Amino acid sequence: MCARARTGVERGRAEGVSHKKKQQEFPVSLDKDQVQQIAVLARLRLADDEFAETVDKLSRIVDFVDQLSQADTTDVVPMAHPLDVAQRLRADAVTEPNERDRFQENAPSTQDGLYLVPKVIE
Amino acid sequence: MARELHQQTLTELAAGLESGDFSSVELTEALLARVADHDGALNAFITVTGEQALAAAKAADEARAAGKGGVLNGLPLVHKDIFCTRDVLTTCGSRMLENFVSPYNATVVDKLADAGAVVLGKTNMDEFAMGSSNETSYYGPVKNPWHLDYSPGGSSGGSAAAVAARLAPAATGTDTGGSIRQPAALTGTVGLKPTYGRVSRYGMIAFASSLDQAGVITRSSADAALLLGVMAGFDERDSTSIDHPVPDYTTALSQPVDGLRIGVVKQHFDAGLDEATGKAVREALAVLEANGAKLIDVDMPNIDLSVPTYYVVAPAECSSNLSRFDGVRFGHRADEPEDLFDLYCRSRGEGFGAEVKRRVMTGTYVLSAGYYDAYYLKAQQVRHLIADDFHKAFEEVDVIAGPTSPTPAFRLGDKVDDPITMYLNDIYTVGANLAGLPGVSTPCGFVDGLPVGLHLVGPHWGEEALIRCAHNYEQLTDWHFACPEDYS
């Protein structure tokens, strides 16, 4: 259910999920407006009949993961990698051939080697 | 007299091919005929690649005749449809990729092909590997060969069902929270998930990149060892692949279980465990103990937070990974979009199923401004606590053993309406993913005619200890030989 009031670009700048409660507290359950905002952020259009069910199930999931708030994580470092290793960097070298035509065989809409999308600039 | 071809393990089939008892073409034809006979009822396959399989089998037979061929030369297997296969449909169980023909091979696919494996087809799975019952597949649920009204588990349910029903001797799978081990347990097969970074993720469609790992479903741990040796190893094309030596995993098969220290986690036998399942697992532990293994109680105080931690971290990573599906470059595209925003929203809304949308939205929420610290950061902290529980345990034990799944297979439809009940299927398996540890499930009994799995978790790079323990158990019991009646 993407609202249609503004263009996507404007929306992208302005959007965010509204804070029902103070940031420090865990919110409990989600309401329709919040789910609507999340759907916009996630670029998902939900059919009308999907929407009520999504509000219910997402709320249950959020309530379920709320139990994490009980854990004492004082001074615990958030995990960055399961094996505690640093991200490997590769040499800055050209290794991949250009296979544009091959890749574009899977594209829904192309023209002259370009991907087609609806007009974004008037 | 040798057992029929479809009843033989990979190891047995390799010996039969080598001694010329049968050809790869004969073997491949026999299995393709079984797929044609049985898959209508099981729905384990999304794509059958019969023609390519026969061509590969013929090439393998010719290579053998010329004295060439890799360690898997002429051996058939199936790939979970999450692995990209060049010029073959790769759907990931989703409408989004209904028409996606991959332009390249996953590293796992290349490595197995280079070793001579013959691919019979691509197996059904929960959509984008998000599910524990195979019911989220756009292509319909897979049926459990032990009882067609029951789920085979998920997300690698098609792979597990194909191996259990003797349609293929082995299958690839992926495991983000238990997606190899849980379906293996629920179908009476062996499922091995290696250490994070052990097997390349290149060409394996990403769900949660800090948790995903490729592995195998087989009918014995010896077969799992054989395949892992081929699949493991550093890959330049996967930035999370780790350069760690690959041992000969089959040497672990000759090591006795005597002296092995097995940790038993108190929390894994708590209230959530089905009583009869618990009994089967305890009996399995007693068998290992009677043969010289030492059982040691271990306490993992934070393990109960595994599932909520997982259901923050995994959706967060999936919401990011699945942002690539935009209706522009590949995948489903909505008809007649009004503008770019409408194109994104409708293409994704139509292309993804309900569970995938829920996880993308959960992930979007926990990463959004104002909630990041409370959920995502918190979950990554708890993840560290859980990993520390494991590392502490591994100072005293070589492997940790327990049930793979809290119950045997459940009826299709029974859990699909309640996401939390479904998520709790992963309660004993997600810990290994959160900590990047290897795990294996091997059959250890039955409850009401449905298989039960014994779950073993090892320290980082501890696959040999898992294979040693599981293989010894399989030598002492015959659960892994059990075959569903209609598929003997």
Coordinates of C-alpha atoms in Angstrom, one line a residue:
Chain A
M1 CA 0.0 0.0 0.0
C2 CA 2.3 2.7 -1.2
A3 CA 0.7 6.0 -0.6
R4 CA 0.7 8.1 -3.7
A5 CA 0.9 11.7 -2.4
R6 CA 4.5 12.4 -3.3
T7 CA 7.0 11.2 -5.8
G8 CA 9.4 8.4 -4.8
V9 CA 12.4 10.7 -4.7
E10 CA 10.7 13.2 -2.3
R11 CA 9.4 10.4 -0.2
G12 CA 12.9 8.8 0.0
R13 CA 14.2 12.0 1.6
A14 CA 11.4 12.5 4.1
E15 CA 10.5 9.0 5.1
G16 CA 11.1 7.3 8.4
V17 CA 9.2 5.2 10.9
S18 CA 7.4 7.4 13.4
H19 CA 8.4 7.1 17.0
K20 CA 5.4 6.1 19.1
K21 CA 7.4 6.0 22.3
K22 CA 10.7 7.4 23.5
Q23 CA 13.7 5.9 21.8
Q24 CA 15.1 4.2 24.9
E25 CA 12.0 2.1 25.4
F26 CA 11.0 -0.9 23.3
P27 CA 7.9 -0.2 21.4
V28 CA 5.3 -3.0 21.8
S29 CA 3.4 -4.1 18.7
L30 CA 2.9 -2.1 15.6
D31 CA -0.1 -0.1 14.3
K32 CA -1.4 0.3 10.8
D33 CA 0.3 3.6 10.2
Q34 CA 3.7 2.2 11.2
V35 CA 3.3 -0.9 9.0
Q36 CA 2.3 1.4 6.2
Q37 CA 5.5 3.4 6.7
I38 CA 7.6 0.3 6.9
A39 CA 6.1 -0.9 3.6
V40 CA 7.0 2.4 2.0
L41 CA 10.6 2.1 3.3
A42 CA 10.8 -1.4 2.0
R43 CA 9.3 -0.6 -1.3
L44 CA 6.6 -3.1 -1.0
R45 CA 3.0 -2.7 -2.1
L46 CA 0.7 -4.9 0.0
A47 CA -2.7 -5.9 -1.4
D48 CA -5.6 -4.7 0.8
D49 CA -6.3 -8.2 2.0
E50 CA -2.7 -8.8 2.9
F51 CA -2.5 -5.6 5.0
A52 CA -4.4 -6.6 8.1
E53 CA -2.7 -9.9 8.3
T54 CA 0.7 -8.2 7.9
V55 CA -0.1 -5.8 10.8
D56 CA -1.0 -8.8 13.0
K57 CA 1.9 -11.0 12.2
L58 CA 4.6 -8.3 12.2
S59 CA 3.3 -7.2 15.6
R60 CA 3.7 -10.7 16.9
I61 CA 7.2 -10.9 15.5
V62 CA 8.2 -7.6 17.0
D63 CA 6.7 -8.6 20.4
F64 CA 8.6 -11.9 20.2
V65 CA 12.0 -10.3 19.5
D66 CA 11.4 -7.8 22.3
Q67 CA 12.5 -10.4 24.8
L68 CA 16.1 -9.4 23.8
S69 CA 15.6 -6.3 25.9
Q70 CA 15.9 -8.5 29.0
A71 CA 19.5 -9.5 28.2
D72 CA 22.2 -7.7 30.0
T73 CA 24.6 -6.5 27.3
T74 CA 26.5 -3.9 29.3
D75 CA 30.0 -3.6 27.8
V76 CA 29.3 -6.4 25.2
V77 CA 30.8 -5.6 21.8
P78 CA 28.3 -6.2 19.0
M79 CA 29.4 -9.1 16.8
A80 CA 30.9 -7.9 13.5
H81 CA 31.9 -11.3 12.1
P82 CA 31.2 -14.9 13.4
L83 CA 34.9 -15.8 13.1
D84 CA 36.2 -12.4 14.3
V85 CA 38.2 -11.8 11.1
A86 CA 38.5 -8.6 9.2
Q87 CA 37.0 -8.1 5.7
R88 CA 39.4 -9.2 3.1
L89 CA 40.1 -6.7 0.3
R90 CA 40.9 -7.7 -3.3
A91 CA 43.5 -6.1 -5.5
D92 CA 42.1 -3.2 -7.5
A93 CA 42.3 -5.0 -10.8
V94 CA 39.9 -5.5 -13.7
T95 CA 38.9 -9.2 -13.6
E96 CA 35.4 -9.4 -15.1
P97 CA 34.7 -9.2 -18.8
N98 CA 31.8 -7.0 -20.0
E99 CA 28.9 -9.3 -20.5
R100 CA 26.1 -6.7 -20.8
D101 CA 24.2 -8.4 -23.6
R102 CA 24.2 -11.7 -21.7
F103 CA 23.0 -10.1 -18.5
Q104 CA 20.4 -8.1 -20.2
E105 CA 18.8 -11.3 -21.5
N106 CA 17.2 -11.5 -18.0
A107 CA 16.1 -7.9 -17.9
P108 CA 12.3 -7.2 -18.2
S109 CA 12.8 -4.2 -20.5
T110 CA 15.8 -2.9 -22.4
Q111 CA 16.6 -0.8 -25.4
D112 CA 20.0 -0.3 -27.1
G113 CA 21.8 -1.8 -24.2
L114 CA 20.0 0.3 -21.6
Y115 CA 17.6 -0.7 -18.9
L116 CA 14.2 0.9 -19.4
V117 CA 12.3 2.4 -16.4
P118 CA 9.4 4.8 -16.2
K119 CA 10.3 8.5 -16.8
V120 CA 12.0 10.0 -13.7
I121 CA 12.7 13.5 -15.1
E122 CA 9.9 15.6 -16.6
Chain B
M1 CA 23.7 -59.3 -4.4
A2 CA 24.3 -55.6 -4.5
R3 CA 21.3 -53.4 -3.5
E4 CA 19.4 -51.6 -6.2
L5 CA 21.2 -48.5 -7.6
H6 CA 18.8 -46.0 -6.0
Q7 CA 19.4 -47.5 -2.6
Q8 CA 23.2 -47.2 -2.7
T9 CA 25.1 -44.3 -1.1
L10 CA 27.4 -42.1 -3.1
T11 CA 30.4 -44.1 -1.7
E12 CA 28.9 -47.4 -2.8
L13 CA 28.0 -45.9 -6.2
A14 CA 31.5 -44.6 -6.7
A15 CA 32.9 -48.1 -6.1
G16 CA 30.3 -49.6 -8.5
L17 CA 31.2 -47.1 -11.3
E18 CA 34.9 -47.7 -10.7
S19 CA 34.6 -51.5 -11.0
G20 CA 32.4 -51.2 -14.1
D21 CA 29.3 -52.8 -12.5
F22 CA 27.2 -50.1 -14.2
S23 CA 27.8 -46.9 -16.1
S24 CA 26.9 -43.4 -15.1
V25 CA 24.4 -43.3 -18.0
E26 CA 22.6 -46.4 -16.6
L27 CA 22.6 -44.9 -13.1
T28 CA 21.4 -41.5 -14.3
E29 CA 18.6 -43.1 -16.4
A30 CA 17.5 -45.2 -13.4
L31 CA 17.3 -42.2 -11.2
L32 CA 15.6 -39.9 -13.8
A33 CA 13.0 -42.7 -14.2
R34 CA 12.4 -42.6 -10.4
V35 CA 12.1 -38.8 -10.5
A36 CA 9.5 -39.1 -13.3
D37 CA 7.5 -41.8 -11.3
H38 CA 7.6 -40.1 -7.9
D39 CA 8.0 -36.4 -8.1
G40 CA 4.5 -35.7 -9.1
A41 CA 3.5 -36.6 -5.6
L42 CA 6.5 -35.3 -3.8
N43 CA 7.1 -31.9 -5.6
A44 CA 10.7 -32.1 -4.6
F45 CA 12.0 -30.7 -7.9
I46 CA 11.4 -27.3 -9.5
T47 CA 13.4 -28.2 -12.6
V48 CA 14.6 -31.6 -13.9
T49 CA 17.6 -31.3 -16.1
G50 CA 17.4 -34.8 -17.7
E51 CA 19.0 -33.9 -21.0
Q52 CA 22.0 -32.2 -19.5
A53 CA 22.3 -35.0 -16.9
L54 CA 22.5 -37.7 -19.5
A55 CA 25.1 -35.7 -21.5
A56 CA 27.2 -35.2 -18.4
A57 CA 26.8 -38.9 -17.5
K58 CA 28.0 -39.9 -21.0
A59 CA 31.0 -37.5 -20.7
A60 CA 31.8 -39.0 -17.3
D61 CA 31.7 -42.5 -18.7
E62 CA 34.0 -41.5 -21.5
A63 CA 36.4 -39.8 -19.1
R64 CA 36.5 -43.0 -17.0
A65 CA 37.2 -45.1 -20.1
A66 CA 40.1 -42.8 -20.9
G67 CA 41.4 -43.2 -17.3
K68 CA 40.4 -39.7 -16.3
G69 CA 37.7 -38.1 -14.2
G70 CA 37.4 -36.4 -10.7
V71 CA 36.5 -38.0 -7.4
L72 CA 32.8 -37.7 -8.1
N73 CA 33.0 -38.8 -11.7
G74 CA 29.6 -39.9 -12.9
L75 CA 27.9 -39.6 -9.5
P76 CA 24.4 -38.0 -9.7
L77 CA 23.2 -35.3 -7.3
V78 CA 20.7 -32.4 -7.2
H79 CA 21.1 -28.8 -6.4
K80 CA 18.9 -26.7 -4.2
D81 CA 17.4 -24.0 -6.5
I82 CA 19.2 -21.3 -4.6
F83 CA 22.4 -22.1 -6.5
C84 CA 22.9 -20.3 -9.8
T85 CA 23.3 -22.7 -12.7
R86 CA 24.4 -21.4 -16.0
D87 CA 21.7 -21.5 -18.7
V88 CA 19.3 -23.3 -16.3
L89 CA 16.3 -21.8 -14.5
T90 CA 17.2 -20.6 -11.0
T91 CA 14.1 -19.6 -9.1
C92 CA 15.0 -19.6 -5.4
G93 CA 11.5 -20.8 -4.8
S94 CA 10.1 -17.4 -5.7
R95 CA 7.8 -15.9 -8.3
M96 CA 10.3 -13.1 -8.4
L97 CA 12.7 -15.3 -10.3
E98 CA 10.2 -17.4 -12.2
N99 CA 11.9 -16.7 -15.5
F100 CA 15.5 -16.2 -14.3
V101 CA 18.0 -18.2 -16.3
S102 CA 21.3 -17.7 -14.6
P103 CA 24.2 -16.3 -16.7
Y104 CA 26.8 -18.0 -14.5
N105 CA 27.4 -20.9 -12.2
A106 CA 27.8 -20.8 -8.4
T107 CA 31.3 -21.8 -7.3
V108 CA 29.7 -24.9 -5.6
V109 CA 28.1 -25.9 -8.9
D110 CA 31.4 -25.5 -10.7
K111 CA 33.4 -27.4 -8.2
L112 CA 31.0 -30.3 -8.1
A113 CA 30.8 -30.4 -11.9
D114 CA 34.6 -30.2 -12.2
A115 CA 34.8 -33.3 -9.9
G116 CA 32.5 -35.1 -12.4
A117 CA 29.1 -34.9 -10.7
V118 CA 26.0 -35.3 -12.8
V119 CA 23.2 -32.9 -11.9
L120 CA 19.7 -34.3 -12.1
G121 CA 17.8 -31.1 -11.4
K122 CA 17.1 -28.2 -9.1
T123 CA 15.1 -28.8 -5.9
N124 CA 12.2 -27.0 -4.4
M125 CA 12.7 -24.8 -1.3
D126 CA 11.1 -22.2 0.9
E127 CA 11.0 -18.9 -1.0
F128 CA 14.5 -17.3 -0.7
A129 CA 15.2 -20.0 1.9
M130 CA 12.8 -18.2 4.4
G131 CA 10.8 -21.0 6.0
S132 CA 11.1 -24.2 8.0
S133 CA 8.4 -26.2 6.2
N134 CA 8.7 -25.6 2.5
E135 CA 5.3 -24.1 2.5
T136 CA 6.5 -20.7 1.5
S137 CA 7.6 -21.9 -1.9
Y138 CA 5.8 -20.3 -4.8
Y139 CA 6.0 -23.7 -6.5
G140 CA 3.9 -25.4 -3.8
P141 CA 5.0 -27.3 -0.7
V142 CA 7.3 -30.4 -0.9
K143 CA 5.8 -33.5 0.7
N144 CA 7.6 -35.6 3.2
P145 CA 8.3 -39.1 1.7
W146 CA 7.6 -40.6 5.2
H147 CA 4.0 -39.3 5.1
L148 CA 2.7 -37.2 2.2
D149 CA 0.5 -35.1 4.6
Y150 CA 3.6 -34.0 6.4
S151 CA 6.2 -31.3 5.8
P152 CA 9.8 -32.4 5.0
G153 CA 11.0 -29.3 6.9
G154 CA 12.8 -26.4 5.2
S155 CA 14.1 -24.5 3.7
S156 CA 16.1 -27.3 1.9
G157 CA 13.0 -29.5 1.9
G158 CA 13.2 -30.5 -1.8
S159 CA 16.8 -31.6 -1.4
A160 CA 16.0 -33.6 1.8
A161 CA 12.9 -35.2 0.3
A162 CA 14.7 -36.2 -2.9
V163 CA 17.5 -37.9 -0.9
A164 CA 15.1 -39.5 1.5
A165 CA 12.9 -40.9 -1.4
R166 CA 16.0 -42.2 -3.1
L167 CA 15.5 -40.0 -6.2
A168 CA 19.1 -38.8 -5.7
P169 CA 21.9 -40.1 -3.5
A170 CA 22.9 -36.6 -2.5
A171 CA 21.9 -32.9 -2.7
T172 CA 23.3 -29.5 -2.0
G173 CA 21.5 -27.3 0.5
T174 CA 22.0 -24.0 2.3
D175 CA 21.7 -23.4 6.0
T176 CA 21.0 -19.9 7.5
G177 CA 19.2 -21.0 10.7
G178 CA 18.9 -24.8 10.3
S179 CA 17.8 -25.1 6.7
I180 CA 20.0 -28.2 6.0
R181 CA 19.9 -29.8 9.4
Q182 CA 16.2 -29.5 10.2
P183 CA 14.9 -31.0 6.9
A184 CA 17.5 -33.7 7.2
A185 CA 16.2 -34.6 10.7
L186 CA 12.6 -34.6 9.5
T187 CA 13.3 -36.8 6.5
G188 CA 15.8 -39.3 8.1
T189 CA 18.8 -38.1 6.1
V190 CA 22.2 -36.7 7.0
G191 CA 22.6 -32.9 6.8
L192 CA 25.9 -31.1 7.1
K193 CA 26.3 -27.4 7.5
P194 CA 30.0 -26.4 7.5
T195 CA 31.8 -23.6 9.3
Y196 CA 30.9 -20.1 8.1
G197 CA 33.3 -19.2 5.3
R198 CA 34.2 -22.9 4.6
V199 CA 32.3 -23.2 1.3
S200 CA 31.9 -20.3 -1.1
R201 CA 28.7 -18.4 -1.2
Y202 CA 29.4 -17.1 -4.7
G203 CA 26.4 -17.7 -6.9
M204 CA 24.3 -18.8 -3.9
I205 CA 21.4 -16.4 -3.8
A206 CA 21.9 -14.4 -0.6
F207 CA 19.4 -14.4 2.3
A208 CA 21.4 -13.4 5.4
S209 CA 25.1 -13.0 4.5
S210 CA 26.6 -13.3 8.0
L211 CA 24.7 -16.6 8.5
D212 CA 24.3 -18.3 5.1
Q213 CA 26.5 -21.4 4.4
A214 CA 26.3 -24.1 1.8
G215 CA 26.3 -27.7 2.7
V216 CA 25.0 -31.1 1.8
I217 CA 22.2 -33.6 2.4
T218 CA 23.2 -37.3 2.0
R219 CA 22.3 -40.7 3.3
S220 CA 25.6 -41.1 5.3
S221 CA 28.2 -39.0 6.9
A222 CA 30.8 -40.7 4.8
D223 CA 29.1 -39.3 1.7
A224 CA 28.9 -35.8 3.4
A225 CA 32.7 -36.0 4.0
L226 CA 33.3 -36.9 0.4
L227 CA 31.2 -34.0 -1.0
L228 CA 32.5 -31.5 1.5
G229 CA 36.1 -32.2 0.5
V230 CA 35.1 -31.1 -3.1
M231 CA 33.0 -28.1 -2.1
A232 CA 35.2 -26.6 0.6
G233 CA 38.0 -24.1 0.0
F234 CA 38.8 -20.5 -0.5
D235 CA 37.1 -18.5 -3.3
E236 CA 38.4 -15.1 -4.4
R237 CA 34.8 -14.3 -5.6
D238 CA 33.2 -14.6 -2.2
S239 CA 34.5 -11.8 0.1
T240 CA 33.5 -13.8 3.2
S241 CA 35.3 -17.0 2.1
I242 CA 38.1 -17.8 4.5
D243 CA 41.5 -19.1 3.4
H244 CA 41.8 -22.1 5.6
P245 CA 43.4 -25.5 4.6
V246 CA 41.0 -28.2 3.5
P247 CA 41.7 -31.5 5.2
D248 CA 40.9 -34.9 3.8
Y249 CA 37.6 -35.2 5.6
T250 CA 37.4 -38.9 4.9
T251 CA 40.3 -39.6 7.3
A252 CA 37.9 -38.8 10.1
L253 CA 35.9 -41.8 9.2
S254 CA 38.5 -44.2 10.5
Q255 CA 38.8 -42.5 13.9
P256 CA 36.9 -44.3 16.8
V257 CA 34.5 -42.4 19.0
D258 CA 36.4 -43.6 22.0
G259 CA 37.6 -40.7 24.1
L260 CA 35.5 -38.1 22.2
R261 CA 34.1 -35.5 24.7
I262 CA 30.5 -34.8 23.9
G263 CA 28.8 -31.8 25.5
V264 CA 25.1 -32.1 26.4
V265 CA 23.4 -28.7 26.8
K266 CA 20.9 -28.6 29.6
Q267 CA 18.8 -26.0 27.9
H268 CA 18.3 -28.3 24.9
F269 CA 16.3 -30.7 26.8
D270 CA 13.9 -28.2 28.4
A271 CA 10.1 -28.0 28.2
G272 CA 9.9 -27.1 24.4
L273 CA 11.2 -30.6 23.4
D274 CA 8.8 -33.3 22.4
E275 CA 9.2 -36.1 24.9
A276 CA 9.6 -39.0 22.5
T277 CA 12.1 -37.0 20.4
G278 CA 14.1 -36.3 23.6
K279 CA 14.0 -40.0 24.5
A280 CA 15.4 -41.0 21.0
V281 CA 18.2 -38.4 21.3
R282 CA 19.1 -39.6 24.9
E283 CA 19.3 -43.2 23.6
A284 CA 21.6 -42.0 20.8
L285 CA 23.8 -40.3 23.4
A286 CA 23.8 -43.5 25.5
V287 CA 25.0 -45.5 22.4
L288 CA 27.9 -43.1 21.9
E289 CA 28.7 -43.3 25.7
A290 CA 28.7 -47.1 25.7
N291 CA 31.3 -47.0 22.9
G292 CA 33.7 -44.8 24.8
A293 CA 32.6 -41.2 24.3
K294 CA 32.4 -39.1 27.4
L295 CA 29.2 -37.1 28.1
I296 CA 29.7 -33.8 29.8
D297 CA 27.0 -31.5 30.9
V298 CA 27.4 -27.9 29.6
D299 CA 25.5 -24.8 30.5
M300 CA 24.7 -22.2 27.9
P301 CA 22.9 -19.5 29.7
N302 CA 22.2 -17.3 26.7
I303 CA 21.2 -20.0 24.2
D304 CA 17.4 -19.4 24.9
L305 CA 17.8 -16.0 23.2
S306 CA 19.0 -17.6 19.9
V307 CA 15.7 -17.5 18.1
P308 CA 14.8 -13.8 18.9
T309 CA 18.4 -12.8 18.1
Y310 CA 18.2 -14.7 14.8
Y311 CA 14.9 -13.1 13.9
V312 CA 16.4 -9.7 14.2
V313 CA 19.7 -10.3 12.5
A314 CA 18.5 -12.5 9.6
P315 CA 15.6 -10.2 8.6
A316 CA 17.9 -7.2 8.8
E317 CA 20.3 -8.8 6.4
C318 CA 17.6 -10.1 4.1
S319 CA 16.0 -6.7 3.8
S320 CA 19.3 -5.4 2.6
N321 CA 20.1 -8.3 0.3
L322 CA 16.6 -8.4 -1.3
S323 CA 16.8 -4.7 -2.2
R324 CA 18.4 -5.9 -5.4
F325 CA 15.1 -7.1 -6.7
D326 CA 13.8 -3.9 -8.2
G327 CA 12.0 -5.0 -11.3
V328 CA 14.6 -3.3 -13.5
R329 CA 17.7 -5.6 -14.1
F330 CA 16.2 -9.0 -13.6
G331 CA 13.3 -10.7 -12.0
H332 CA 9.6 -9.9 -11.9
R333 CA 8.4 -6.5 -13.2
A334 CA 4.9 -5.2 -12.6
D335 CA 2.9 -4.2 -15.7
E336 CA 2.4 -0.6 -16.6
P337 CA 4.0 1.2 -13.7
E338 CA 3.0 4.8 -13.1
D339 CA 6.4 5.9 -12.0
L340 CA 9.7 4.4 -10.7
F341 CA 8.4 4.2 -7.1
D342 CA 5.3 2.3 -8.3
L343 CA 7.5 0.0 -10.3
Y344 CA 9.6 -0.9 -7.3
C345 CA 6.6 -1.3 -4.9
R346 CA 4.4 -3.4 -7.2
S347 CA 7.2 -5.5 -8.7
R348 CA 8.3 -6.4 -5.2
G349 CA 4.8 -6.7 -3.8
E350 CA 3.8 -9.1 -6.6
G351 CA 7.1 -11.0 -6.9
F352 CA 7.6 -11.8 -3.2
G353 CA 5.4 -14.1 -1.1
A354 CA 3.9 -13.3 2.3
E355 CA 6.7 -14.7 4.5
V356 CA 9.4 -12.9 2.4
K357 CA 7.6 -9.6 2.7
R358 CA 7.2 -10.1 6.5
R359 CA 10.9 -10.7 6.8
V360 CA 11.9 -7.8 4.6
M361 CA 9.6 -5.5 6.6
T362 CA 10.9 -6.9 10.0
G363 CA 14.4 -6.2 8.8
T364 CA 13.5 -2.7 7.5
Y365 CA 11.9 -1.9 10.9
V366 CA 14.8 -3.1 13.0
L367 CA 17.3 -1.2 10.9
S368 CA 15.2 2.0 10.7
A369 CA 16.3 5.2 12.4
G370 CA 15.4 5.1 16.1
Y371 CA 15.1 1.4 16.4
Y372 CA 18.5 0.3 15.2
D373 CA 20.1 0.4 18.7
A374 CA 17.2 -1.2 20.4
Y375 CA 17.0 -4.2 18.0
Y376 CA 19.8 -4.7 15.6
L377 CA 22.7 -3.5 17.8
K378 CA 21.2 -5.3 20.7
A379 CA 20.8 -8.5 18.8
Q380 CA 24.4 -8.3 17.6
Q381 CA 25.5 -7.9 21.2
V382 CA 23.4 -10.9 22.4
R383 CA 24.9 -12.8 19.4
H384 CA 28.3 -12.3 20.9
L385 CA 27.1 -13.6 24.3
I386 CA 25.7 -16.7 22.5
A387 CA 28.9 -17.3 20.6
D388 CA 30.9 -16.9 23.9
D389 CA 28.7 -19.6 25.4
F390 CA 29.7 -22.0 22.6
H391 CA 33.4 -21.0 22.8
K392 CA 33.5 -21.6 26.5
A393 CA 31.8 -25.0 26.1
F394 CA 34.4 -26.0 23.4
E395 CA 37.2 -25.5 26.0
E396 CA 35.9 -28.7 27.6
V397 CA 34.2 -30.7 24.9
D398 CA 34.9 -31.7 21.2
V399 CA 31.3 -31.6 20.0
I400 CA 27.9 -30.5 21.4
A401 CA 25.0 -33.0 21.0
G402 CA 21.3 -32.7 21.2
P403 CA 18.1 -32.8 19.2
T404 CA 18.0 -31.2 15.8
S405 CA 14.4 -30.2 16.0
P406 CA 12.0 -30.0 18.9
T407 CA 9.5 -32.3 17.2
P408 CA 9.4 -34.8 14.3
A409 CA 7.8 -33.7 11.0
F410 CA 4.5 -31.8 11.4
R411 CA 1.5 -31.7 9.2
L412 CA 1.5 -29.3 6.3
G413 CA -0.7 -26.4 7.2
D414 CA -0.3 -26.9 11.0
K415 CA 2.2 -24.1 11.7
V416 CA 1.8 -21.9 8.7
D417 CA -0.5 -19.4 10.3
D418 CA 1.7 -18.6 13.3
P419 CA 5.1 -17.2 12.4
I420 CA 6.4 -17.6 16.0
T421 CA 5.6 -21.3 16.2
M422 CA 7.2 -21.8 12.9
Y423 CA 10.3 -19.9 14.0
L424 CA 10.7 -22.0 17.1
N425 CA 11.5 -25.0 14.8
D426 CA 15.0 -23.5 14.6
I427 CA 15.5 -23.3 18.3
Y428 CA 18.4 -25.9 18.5
T429 CA 20.0 -25.1 15.1
V430 CA 20.2 -21.3 14.9
G431 CA 22.9 -21.0 17.6
A432 CA 25.4 -22.6 15.3
N433 CA 24.6 -20.1 12.5
L434 CA 24.9 -17.1 14.9
A435 CA 28.3 -18.3 16.0
G436 CA 29.5 -19.5 12.6
L437 CA 29.9 -23.1 13.8
P438 CA 29.6 -26.3 11.8
G439 CA 26.7 -28.7 12.5
V440 CA 25.4 -32.0 11.4
S441 CA 22.1 -33.9 11.8
T442 CA 22.1 -37.7 11.5
P443 CA 19.1 -40.0 11.9
C444 CA 18.6 -41.5 15.4
G445 CA 15.2 -43.0 15.6
F446 CA 11.5 -42.7 14.9
V447 CA 8.5 -41.2 16.6
D448 CA 5.2 -42.5 15.3
G449 CA 6.8 -43.5 12.0
L450 CA 8.5 -40.2 11.5
P451 CA 12.3 -39.7 11.7
V452 CA 14.2 -38.0 14.5
G453 CA 17.6 -36.3 14.1
L454 CA 20.7 -36.2 16.4
H455 CA 22.3 -32.8 16.2
L456 CA 26.0 -32.3 16.6
V457 CA 27.8 -28.9 16.7
G458 CA 31.5 -28.4 16.6
P459 CA 34.0 -25.6 17.0
H460 CA 35.1 -23.5 14.1
W461 CA 36.7 -25.8 11.5
G462 CA 35.6 -28.7 13.6
E463 CA 33.9 -30.6 10.7
E464 CA 36.2 -33.6 11.2
A465 CA 35.0 -34.1 14.8
L466 CA 31.4 -34.0 13.6
I467 CA 32.0 -36.5 10.8
R468 CA 33.9 -38.7 13.2
C469 CA 31.1 -38.7 15.7
A470 CA 28.2 -39.0 13.3
H471 CA 29.9 -41.7 11.2
N472 CA 30.7 -43.8 14.3
Y473 CA 27.1 -43.5 15.4
E474 CA 25.9 -44.6 11.9
Q475 CA 28.2 -47.7 12.2
L476 CA 26.6 -48.6 15.5
T477 CA 23.0 -48.1 14.4
D478 CA 21.0 -48.6 11.2
W479 CA 18.6 -45.6 11.3
H480 CA 20.2 -44.0 8.3
F481 CA 19.4 -47.1 6.2
A482 CA 15.7 -46.8 6.9
C483 CA 13.8 -46.0 3.8
P484 CA 10.2 -44.8 3.5
E485 CA 8.0 -47.7 2.5
D486 CA 6.8 -46.4 -0.8
Y487 CA 10.3 -45.6 -2.0
S488 CA 12.2 -48.8 -1.3

